[in-house]
XYZ file of C-alpha atoms in Angstrom:
666
model
C 63.630 208.220 150.541
C 59.932 207.484 151.035
C 56.909 209.050 149.454
C 56.212 212.694 150.232
C 52.785 213.075 151.803
C 50.916 216.355 151.489
C 47.404 217.261 152.545
C 44.823 219.462 150.846
C 41.267 220.053 152.067
C 41.464 217.162 154.481
C 42.740 214.777 151.782
C 46.059 212.946 151.958
C 48.024 212.759 148.709
C 50.908 210.349 148.269
C 53.124 212.271 145.862
C 55.825 211.216 143.393
C 58.249 208.620 144.693
C 61.702 210.224 144.597
C 64.052 209.050 141.875
C 61.529 206.873 140.030
C 59.532 209.360 138.028
C 56.437 207.243 138.735
C 53.313 208.927 140.011
C 51.526 207.125 142.831
C 48.242 208.873 143.371
C 46.306 207.886 146.465
C 43.395 210.067 147.515
C 41.928 209.671 150.945
C 38.828 211.221 152.453
C 38.868 212.789 155.852
C 37.085 210.000 157.682
C 36.044 212.299 160.491
C 33.635 213.895 158.008
C 32.195 210.483 157.114
C 28.999 209.592 158.990
C 29.350 205.906 158.091
C 28.951 203.574 161.100
C 32.139 202.023 162.432
C 33.112 199.099 164.599
C 33.659 199.881 168.270
C 37.050 198.170 168.142
C 39.164 195.729 166.138
C 38.109 192.739 168.251
C 34.453 193.371 167.460
C 35.258 193.487 163.740
C 37.322 190.279 163.794
C 34.675 188.453 165.829
C 32.035 189.554 163.315
C 34.114 188.313 160.382
C 34.877 185.056 162.209
C 31.231 184.666 163.206
C 30.135 185.294 159.623
C 32.646 182.805 158.227
C 32.320 180.178 160.962
C 28.770 178.901 160.828
C 26.596 175.849 160.429
C 28.618 174.893 157.381
C 31.597 174.098 159.613
C 29.706 171.736 161.951
C 26.856 170.552 159.757
C 28.051 170.618 156.134
C 31.812 170.055 156.272
C 31.732 166.660 158.106
C 29.054 165.441 155.697
C 31.190 166.384 152.687
C 34.210 164.657 154.259
C 32.223 161.468 154.728
C 30.716 161.571 151.236
C 33.953 162.400 149.449
C 36.521 160.016 150.842
C 37.251 161.228 154.374
C 40.860 162.354 154.454
C 40.866 162.455 150.642
C 38.468 165.418 150.796
C 40.880 167.321 153.040
C 43.475 167.338 150.241
C 41.434 169.336 147.663
C 39.905 171.355 150.503
C 43.287 172.629 151.715
C 44.514 173.174 148.142
C 41.402 175.199 147.328
C 41.855 177.158 150.554
C 45.360 178.232 149.508
C 44.799 178.979 145.817
C 41.170 180.170 145.862
C 39.713 180.818 149.310
C 42.313 183.042 150.963
C 43.110 185.107 147.805
C 39.448 185.931 147.082
C 38.796 186.506 150.789
C 41.629 189.056 150.799
C 40.293 190.817 147.705
C 36.870 191.291 149.270
C 38.249 192.685 152.519
C 40.504 195.049 150.564
C 37.879 196.522 148.237
C 35.319 196.896 151.018
C 37.784 198.669 153.280
C 39.125 200.923 150.519
C 35.859 202.085 148.949
C 33.762 201.842 152.142
C 30.596 200.874 150.318
C 28.371 197.811 149.947
C 28.877 195.277 147.166
C 26.670 196.983 144.547
C 28.351 200.374 144.847
C 31.815 198.825 145.047
C 31.472 197.196 141.640
C 29.725 200.198 140.106
C 32.659 202.361 141.123
C 35.247 199.916 139.813
C 33.406 199.839 136.484
C 29.659 200.336 135.878
C 29.724 197.503 133.334
C 30.557 195.180 136.232
C 27.720 196.339 138.468
C 25.996 193.001 137.980
C 28.640 191.319 140.152
C 27.356 193.258 143.154
C 23.724 192.531 142.285
C 24.560 188.816 141.971
C 26.088 188.905 145.470
C 22.927 190.426 146.892
C 20.813 187.778 145.130
C 22.912 184.913 146.504
C 22.807 186.337 150.038
C 19.033 186.697 149.832
C 18.498 183.138 148.567
C 20.816 181.614 151.174
C 19.225 183.649 153.986
C 15.810 182.229 153.045
C 16.749 178.676 153.991
C 19.654 179.258 156.382
C 17.402 180.752 159.027
C 15.081 177.754 158.708
C 17.878 175.586 160.105
C 18.135 177.986 163.049
C 14.380 177.478 163.512
C 14.901 173.716 163.578
C 17.604 174.197 166.222
C 15.149 176.298 168.232
C 12.579 173.485 168.081
C 15.057 170.955 169.454
C 16.381 173.440 172.012
C 12.885 174.019 173.426
C 12.260 170.263 173.545
C 15.525 169.607 175.398
C 14.202 170.867 178.741
C 12.700 167.533 179.742
C 13.974 164.223 181.002
C 14.006 161.785 179.425
C 14.428 163.547 176.104
C 11.418 163.112 173.782
C 13.599 161.365 171.190
C 15.130 158.920 173.674
C 12.546 156.143 173.178
C 9.772 155.216 170.765
C 6.231 156.178 171.788
C 3.433 153.656 172.178
C 5.413 150.834 173.840
C 6.252 149.148 170.567
C 2.978 149.862 168.778
C 4.298 152.624 166.483
C 5.768 150.570 163.643
C 7.365 153.550 161.880
C 9.490 154.220 164.960
C 10.249 150.566 165.632
C 11.517 150.103 162.066
C 13.768 153.157 162.244
C 14.969 154.666 165.533
C 13.558 157.040 168.165
C 15.693 159.939 166.932
C 14.822 159.389 163.260
C 11.136 159.051 164.116
C 11.144 162.239 166.189
C 12.883 164.174 163.402
C 10.847 162.988 160.432
C 7.492 162.584 162.146
C 7.311 164.753 165.295
C 9.416 167.705 164.108
C 9.049 167.888 160.324
C 6.082 165.534 159.931
C 7.541 165.129 156.468
C 5.478 164.170 153.450
C 6.237 161.192 151.220
C 7.598 163.335 148.371
C 8.205 166.910 147.280
C 5.020 166.734 145.185
C 2.947 166.326 148.348
C 3.118 169.747 150.013
C 0.590 168.829 152.673
C 0.002 172.346 154.002
C 1.820 174.260 156.769
C 3.401 172.579 159.779
C 2.463 175.129 162.441
C 5.194 174.010 164.872
C 7.879 174.652 162.293
C 6.235 177.915 161.249
C 6.400 179.227 164.829
C 10.036 178.197 165.194
C 10.997 179.836 161.888
C 9.128 182.980 162.957
C 11.074 182.950 166.251
C 14.352 182.667 164.372
C 13.522 185.642 162.148
C 12.357 187.657 165.152
C 15.702 187.091 166.903
C 17.638 188.069 163.773
C 15.523 191.195 163.337
C 16.026 192.329 166.939
C 19.784 191.710 166.786
C 20.178 193.646 163.499
C 17.695 196.462 164.014
C 20.475 198.971 164.798
C 22.958 197.619 162.254
C 26.454 196.814 163.456
C 25.778 198.757 166.666
C 23.402 195.985 167.762
C 24.743 192.953 165.877
C 28.274 193.950 166.927
C 27.254 193.638 170.573
C 25.499 190.305 170.055
C 28.526 188.893 168.237
C 30.591 188.797 171.434
C 28.370 185.922 172.566
C 27.265 184.322 169.289
C 30.821 184.035 167.927
C 32.542 182.765 171.086
C 29.994 180.486 172.758
C 30.207 177.771 170.036
C 33.929 177.350 170.727
C 33.220 176.745 174.406
C 30.691 174.048 173.535
C 32.930 172.457 170.887
C 35.729 172.245 173.455
C 33.415 170.529 175.947
C 32.235 168.050 173.308
C 35.820 167.471 172.189
C 36.926 166.225 175.598
C 33.735 164.175 175.913
C 34.026 162.754 172.391
C 37.665 161.646 172.370
C 37.151 159.719 175.626
C 34.288 157.651 174.182
C 34.740 154.056 173.100
C 35.107 153.907 169.325
C 36.395 157.469 168.951
C 39.564 156.117 167.317
C 37.563 154.329 164.603
C 35.705 157.533 163.826
C 38.880 159.613 163.603
C 40.568 156.996 161.420
C 37.585 157.175 159.064
C 37.984 160.964 158.941
C 41.719 161.190 158.321
C 42.603 158.065 156.307
C 42.108 159.102 152.667
C 40.389 157.074 149.962
C 42.504 158.428 147.141
C 40.328 157.112 144.302
C 37.899 159.939 145.121
C 40.416 162.531 143.914
C 39.690 161.600 140.292
C 36.079 162.800 140.634
C 35.668 166.488 139.616
C 32.600 166.736 141.853
C 34.897 166.266 144.858
C 36.979 169.250 143.758
C 33.860 171.330 143.064
C 32.455 170.557 146.504
C 35.818 171.402 148.071
C 35.895 174.754 146.251
C 32.275 175.632 146.982
C 32.665 174.570 150.615
C 35.610 176.967 150.876
C 33.498 179.789 149.438
C 30.417 178.820 151.461
C 32.368 178.430 154.695
C 34.454 181.598 154.269
C 31.301 183.401 153.068
C 33.145 184.542 149.956
C 31.046 186.007 147.091
C 28.099 186.784 149.386
C 28.928 190.472 149.759
C 28.814 190.335 153.560
C 32.604 190.441 153.828
C 32.653 193.613 151.726
C 29.921 195.161 153.873
C 31.631 194.329 157.169
C 35.046 195.568 156.021
C 33.480 198.780 154.713
C 32.939 199.844 158.329
C 36.708 199.690 158.951
C 39.060 202.673 158.831
C 41.065 202.676 155.622
C 44.345 202.330 157.492
C 43.896 198.714 158.620
C 45.944 195.608 157.835
C 43.336 193.715 155.829
C 46.011 191.298 154.560
C 46.669 190.016 158.056
C 42.924 189.941 158.803
C 42.278 187.788 155.722
C 44.885 185.184 156.641
C 43.902 185.067 160.332
C 40.152 184.713 159.749
C 40.588 182.150 156.939
C 42.896 179.960 159.034
C 40.591 180.170 162.070
C 37.618 179.242 159.881
C 39.254 176.177 158.305
C 40.769 175.149 161.615
C 37.289 175.286 163.131
C 35.940 173.019 160.370
C 38.611 170.394 161.014
C 38.292 170.689 164.808
C 34.491 170.360 164.582
C 34.932 167.292 162.359
C 37.171 165.709 164.986
C 34.415 166.248 167.537
C 31.710 164.941 165.193
C 33.570 161.842 164.009
C 34.727 160.856 167.483
C 31.056 160.798 168.499
C 30.082 158.997 165.281
C 32.783 156.387 165.945
C 31.237 155.811 169.361
C 27.799 155.466 167.782
C 29.116 153.057 165.143
C 30.664 150.771 167.777
C 27.540 150.906 169.948
C 25.176 150.212 167.048
C 27.371 147.371 165.795
C 27.389 145.726 169.221
C 23.612 146.149 169.501
C 23.061 144.635 166.038
C 25.260 141.612 166.787
C 23.390 141.040 170.054
C 20.053 141.190 168.228
C 21.278 138.582 165.745
C 22.515 136.457 168.639
C 19.023 136.583 170.146
C 17.463 135.597 166.807
C 19.726 132.566 166.513
C 19.256 131.548 170.165
C 15.461 131.787 170.070
C 14.567 130.949 166.460
C 17.108 128.279 165.485
C 16.498 124.975 167.312
C 19.542 123.811 169.239
C 21.693 126.836 168.469
C 21.751 128.106 172.062
C 23.242 124.798 173.236
C 26.257 125.287 170.938
C 27.371 128.312 173.028
C 28.406 130.077 169.803
C 28.987 133.819 170.127
C 28.110 136.059 167.195
C 30.988 138.353 166.267
C 31.758 140.819 163.489
C 33.878 138.119 161.853
C 31.353 135.249 161.790
C 27.869 136.762 161.617
C 27.625 136.507 157.822
C 28.839 132.898 157.908
C 26.138 132.073 160.447
C 23.525 133.815 158.334
C 24.628 131.793 155.288
C 24.357 128.583 157.279
C 20.805 129.133 158.595
C 19.059 131.495 156.179
C 17.598 128.700 154.041
C 16.039 126.896 156.991
C 14.793 129.789 159.100
C 12.818 132.821 157.824
C 13.804 134.922 160.868
C 17.471 134.530 159.966
C 16.850 135.142 156.264
C 14.978 138.411 156.930
C 17.349 139.821 159.539
C 18.560 143.343 158.748
C 22.345 143.612 159.105
C 22.415 147.332 158.383
C 23.978 148.221 161.737
C 26.246 145.225 162.337
C 29.303 146.622 160.533
C 31.203 149.513 162.109
C 32.495 150.513 158.684
C 28.981 150.391 157.248
C 27.709 152.578 160.074
C 30.404 155.155 159.446
C 29.869 155.099 155.672
C 26.217 155.980 156.188
C 26.528 157.944 159.397
C 26.319 161.457 158.030
C 23.734 162.849 155.643
C 22.871 166.519 155.467
C 20.378 167.485 158.131
C 20.537 163.961 159.521
C 23.905 164.730 161.091
C 22.626 167.186 163.702
C 19.043 166.114 164.123
C 19.238 162.323 163.895
C 22.743 160.936 164.212
C 24.214 163.277 166.806
C 21.085 163.261 168.971
C 21.115 159.460 168.912
C 24.736 159.435 170.019
C 23.963 161.851 172.847
C 21.214 159.493 173.996
C 23.967 157.025 174.816
C 26.295 159.413 176.661
C 26.808 158.419 180.273
C 25.371 159.195 182.681
C 22.056 159.030 180.818
C 20.537 161.639 183.131
C 22.861 164.198 181.523
C 21.105 163.872 178.153
C 19.149 167.145 178.425
C 22.333 169.016 179.377
C 24.234 167.776 176.301
C 21.246 168.473 174.057
C 20.751 172.028 175.335
C 24.441 172.798 174.819
C 24.549 171.302 171.332
C 21.495 173.023 169.876
C 22.290 176.330 171.557
C 25.708 176.096 169.891
C 24.174 175.386 166.473
C 21.736 178.276 166.846
C 24.577 180.639 167.751
C 26.643 179.487 164.780
C 23.694 180.137 162.515
C 22.893 183.551 163.977
C 26.426 184.921 163.657
C 26.449 183.866 159.989
C 22.980 185.297 159.395
C 24.138 188.732 160.545
C 26.763 188.796 157.791
C 24.456 187.267 155.183
C 21.791 189.923 155.685
C 24.405 192.685 155.809
C 25.276 191.479 152.298
C 21.738 192.540 151.315
C 21.073 195.557 153.528
C 24.314 197.536 153.156
C 24.430 197.408 149.312
C 20.780 198.458 148.993
C 21.356 201.499 151.206
C 24.746 202.517 149.818
C 23.509 202.277 146.230
C 20.548 204.535 147.079
C 17.977 201.843 146.290
C 16.622 202.146 149.841
C 16.470 205.773 151.005
C 14.620 205.434 154.303
C 15.773 204.414 157.773
C 17.782 201.236 158.038
C 15.495 199.883 160.768
C 12.568 199.807 158.332
C 14.639 197.913 155.778
C 15.690 195.316 158.365
C 12.097 194.721 159.439
C 10.805 194.616 155.853
C 13.529 192.200 154.770
C 12.902 189.850 157.711
C 9.140 189.880 157.079
C 9.562 189.183 153.350
C 12.061 186.383 154.018
C 9.760 184.825 156.594
C 6.771 184.885 154.242
C 8.727 183.407 151.340
C 10.337 180.961 153.755
C 6.948 179.461 154.577
C 7.691 177.120 151.683
C 10.111 175.420 154.111
C 7.404 175.192 156.794
C 5.342 172.888 154.598
C 5.338 169.178 155.280
C 7.505 168.933 152.166
C 9.749 171.725 153.442
C 12.849 169.571 154.008
C 12.893 168.645 150.300
C 12.824 172.319 149.341
C 15.602 173.099 151.784
C 17.771 170.409 150.187
C 17.244 172.044 146.785
C 18.243 175.484 148.075
C 21.201 174.087 150.025
C 22.531 172.098 147.064
C 22.129 174.719 144.341
C 21.743 178.304 145.595
C 25.031 178.542 147.479
C 27.305 176.387 145.309
C 27.657 177.057 141.559
C 26.782 180.797 141.772
C 29.535 181.399 144.335
C 32.133 179.943 141.984
C 30.931 182.108 139.078
C 30.772 185.315 141.118
C 34.208 184.730 142.645
C 35.692 184.198 139.176
C 34.347 187.527 137.910
C 35.491 189.232 141.122
C 39.029 188.060 140.548
C 39.078 189.046 136.872
C 37.469 192.431 137.527
C 39.887 193.538 140.234
C 43.130 192.089 138.869
C 42.654 192.599 135.126
C 40.105 195.423 134.839
C 40.923 197.595 137.824
C 44.548 196.524 137.596
C 47.039 194.760 139.837
C 49.236 197.877 140.061
C 46.387 200.016 141.384
C 45.430 197.298 143.830
C 49.033 197.065 145.013
C 49.174 200.836 145.525
C 45.971 200.731 147.572
C 47.182 197.848 149.709
C 50.456 199.652 150.331
C 48.502 202.683 151.508
C 46.179 200.649 153.754
C 48.589 198.071 155.163
C 52.024 199.609 154.688
C 53.281 196.916 152.305
C 52.695 195.746 148.752
C 51.388 192.233 148.000
C 54.071 189.545 147.832
C 54.623 186.929 145.140
C 52.031 184.529 146.633
C 49.208 187.032 146.244
C 50.272 188.061 142.737
C 50.613 184.502 141.407
C 47.295 183.348 142.840
C 45.341 186.438 141.783
C 46.745 186.494 138.268
C 46.939 182.790 137.407
C 46.174 180.037 139.923
C 42.841 181.302 141.249
C 41.039 182.040 137.943
C 42.498 179.030 136.117
C 41.567 176.561 138.888
C 38.020 177.923 139.032
C 37.623 177.605 135.266
C 38.928 174.021 135.217
C 36.740 172.891 138.122
C 33.658 174.597 136.753
C 34.134 173.153 133.252
C 34.709 169.618 134.530
C 31.686 169.887 136.800
C 29.386 171.119 134.041
C 30.452 168.162 131.916
C 29.842 165.708 134.777
C 26.504 167.206 135.820
C 25.226 167.184 132.233
C 25.514 163.392 132.131
C 23.496 162.624 135.245
C 19.871 162.945 136.320
C 19.071 165.127 139.322
C 17.492 162.899 141.964
C 16.572 163.316 145.611
C 16.100 161.261 148.764
C 13.141 161.225 151.113
C 11.595 159.538 154.113
C 9.601 156.330 153.619
C 7.261 155.895 156.566
C 6.457 152.254 155.707
C 10.136 151.256 155.686
C 11.210 153.653 158.411
C 14.231 154.885 156.478
C 15.484 157.371 153.899
C 15.192 156.047 150.344
C 15.819 157.276 146.825
C 12.747 159.056 145.510
C 13.982 159.181 141.937
C 14.159 162.296 139.738
C 12.601 165.566 140.787
C 9.350 166.502 139.023
C 9.966 168.818 136.079
C 9.211 171.940 138.125
C 11.572 170.793 140.883
C 14.353 170.279 138.360
C 13.636 173.691 136.862
C 13.942 175.235 140.334
C 17.413 173.696 140.639
C 18.478 175.370 137.393
C 16.874 178.674 138.396
C 18.820 178.754 141.657
C 22.047 178.020 139.769
C 21.500 180.584 137.002
C 19.451 183.414 138.532
C 22.189 185.195 140.545
C 24.800 184.688 137.822
C 22.546 186.111 135.089
C 22.700 189.559 136.679
C 26.346 189.841 135.609
C 25.765 189.723 131.809
C 22.358 191.424 132.146
C 23.714 194.564 133.821
C 26.696 194.556 131.443
C 24.355 194.575 128.421
C 21.959 197.194 129.854
C 24.796 199.535 130.738
C 26.612 198.980 127.450
C 23.488 199.790 125.425
C 22.576 202.768 127.590
C 19.232 201.285 128.647
C 20.224 201.480 132.326
C 22.846 204.236 132.628
C 24.840 204.512 135.827
C 24.134 207.830 137.532
C 27.132 208.202 139.729
C 30.885 208.403 139.743
C 33.316 205.767 138.644
C 36.874 205.621 139.852
C 37.955 207.104 136.539
C 35.601 210.071 136.869
C 36.778 210.686 140.425
C 40.354 210.744 139.249
C 39.356 213.024 136.361
C 38.014 215.579 138.840
C 41.589 216.008 140.045
C 42.301 217.595 136.677
C 38.954 219.193 135.965
C 35.567 219.254 137.653
C 33.231 216.899 135.835
C 29.525 216.152 135.582
C 27.829 213.762 137.989
C 25.130 212.915 135.505
C 24.425 209.707 133.652
C 27.420 208.034 132.053
C 26.923 207.488 128.356
C 27.474 204.279 126.445
C 30.592 205.774 124.847
C 32.047 206.796 128.209
C 31.341 203.353 129.628
C 33.283 201.646 126.856
C 36.115 204.162 127.230
C 36.097 203.620 131.003
C 36.358 199.873 130.561
C 39.280 200.155 128.138
C 41.037 202.656 130.373
C 40.545 200.438 133.427
C 42.036 197.444 131.661
C 45.044 199.463 130.567
C 45.577 200.490 134.182
C 46.341 204.109 133.281
C 45.893 206.839 135.856
C 45.111 210.467 135.289
C 48.067 212.702 136.027
C 47.819 214.790 139.145
C 48.090 218.515 138.323
C 50.640 220.581 140.146
C 48.087 223.169 141.235
C 44.958 221.063 141.229
C 42.423 221.055 144.054
C 41.134 217.745 145.293
C 37.502 217.413 146.211
C 37.351 215.899 149.737
C 34.605 213.521 148.590
C 36.821 211.890 145.993
C 38.209 208.411 146.635
C 40.027 205.682 144.759
C 40.056 201.976 145.432
């Protein structure tokens, strides 16, 4: 016999389960009385979650991490982290957002005011990531606008061989570092504002502002295009990429693992943080998006579907990227060998008459034979003669999209199609970035409004936030802006995500209680969590995060933080050495600042300095028995609330009690 369901004052009550003697109290608001915005349909919601999760990190960051961390070897910790960390935390966020129907700050305040800092930390991370993430969209806009010309402006070096910086590097590298960024020699040389980049960043923020001005009513419409168009382009590039010469070498580099990399804890940290970054876990945007769902929705199925689509997109995008990079490696190797052949034929007397052909197998032997007698042979740069060497150094952060991939597209046949491929590629990147930006900013906007911090119209908050982010983001429009973006990319969205996700897991499973969570999931989805969810939430997820974080802290403490930069004289990226002291301090600030809100709010609430003026889940349940005060919660009540939450006890439902329709439980 199932649970008896009764209704009072528009509130559903799941009564005592027959024959068990166990009370299962689930209180549900009448959602028709709730003026909270809602998705037009389930497809719009799923596309928004997919668009938020699937972003530049899948096409820009994931292939780079694969290349840097052992190719196929990186896929092993990545998939393990997906199963034991990514999907479980992803599910928790969808569940609590859907059940409480509030932004991240209010969600954690209602679970336990002492944990309110978890929500504030999420808002801080979303804000910091939004600052630099939209800059990349601005870069895409710059390349998109420059793609409407043939030949493409990065197809050849300017000046007919007179620009040495370009001749020593490549047309695509020169265009990126000199024409687009006009990058300075180091982070210490700010150099003022690059007006071209400033205008592109302004354009990116203007587009985001227009798309979000009406909340999910406007961003939900835009998501139909921004979330689906990238898949169309990736499919086109897939069929073009796998038919290119050298695609097999690139795919072999991607999937054949270098297993020695698995002993490095940094590899496991980057796998874990890439899972969180790619799934957008611990940003608060997932909570905000799911809060616009009806409570009766299968969030368990949504979590698995979106997570699998996201990771599948990362791997599919890597196949596309590495097939193109394999083509570039083969082409560059052939070009390098031909250049060395020309050096030997023209600079070594009598060599041409030997009819010797330079190959990948003999070029170093030939160099060893003639380098002592001919300066041209001795000084020849073999950097591009090895296919393996090309692939080992093919991907590097921003260089993937704006240098390496553009150079590969320059060689697509027919050459007249270059602008077409470029327009498609950068429009795809911009769309990936925009769909993720919608969720990132929702992780800031929704919590501020739900917590009552912002009491005016949402449109004003959207405009104010975009203006503030643009003004702060001018640091990335400097000539040293790319160095600052690397700092934010490496430190603002990595360590803090791991810390926040750990406290999320502990707070819900051990403070709120697994039994309560199971009851809520049964109400929302119709079934209780199975053994996989219970084992990961209770043991595997928190333990794995602790081990990875501890090993990483130990490893990071033994190394000096350094950075790379462009050397105009050499025409290549070189090590610039350690950051200046203020640059290193910025790295630590970005790591610690969001996380510090967790203990700070805990201490302020515990001491009564910053009392929580609102209802906790315990106080809502207490109103079932007796109407209570909505005033400030005292230090003593906070401690009692925390102990009660950990114990998992629930207030008994009175036989003749009256439920306030505004009351809810997670």
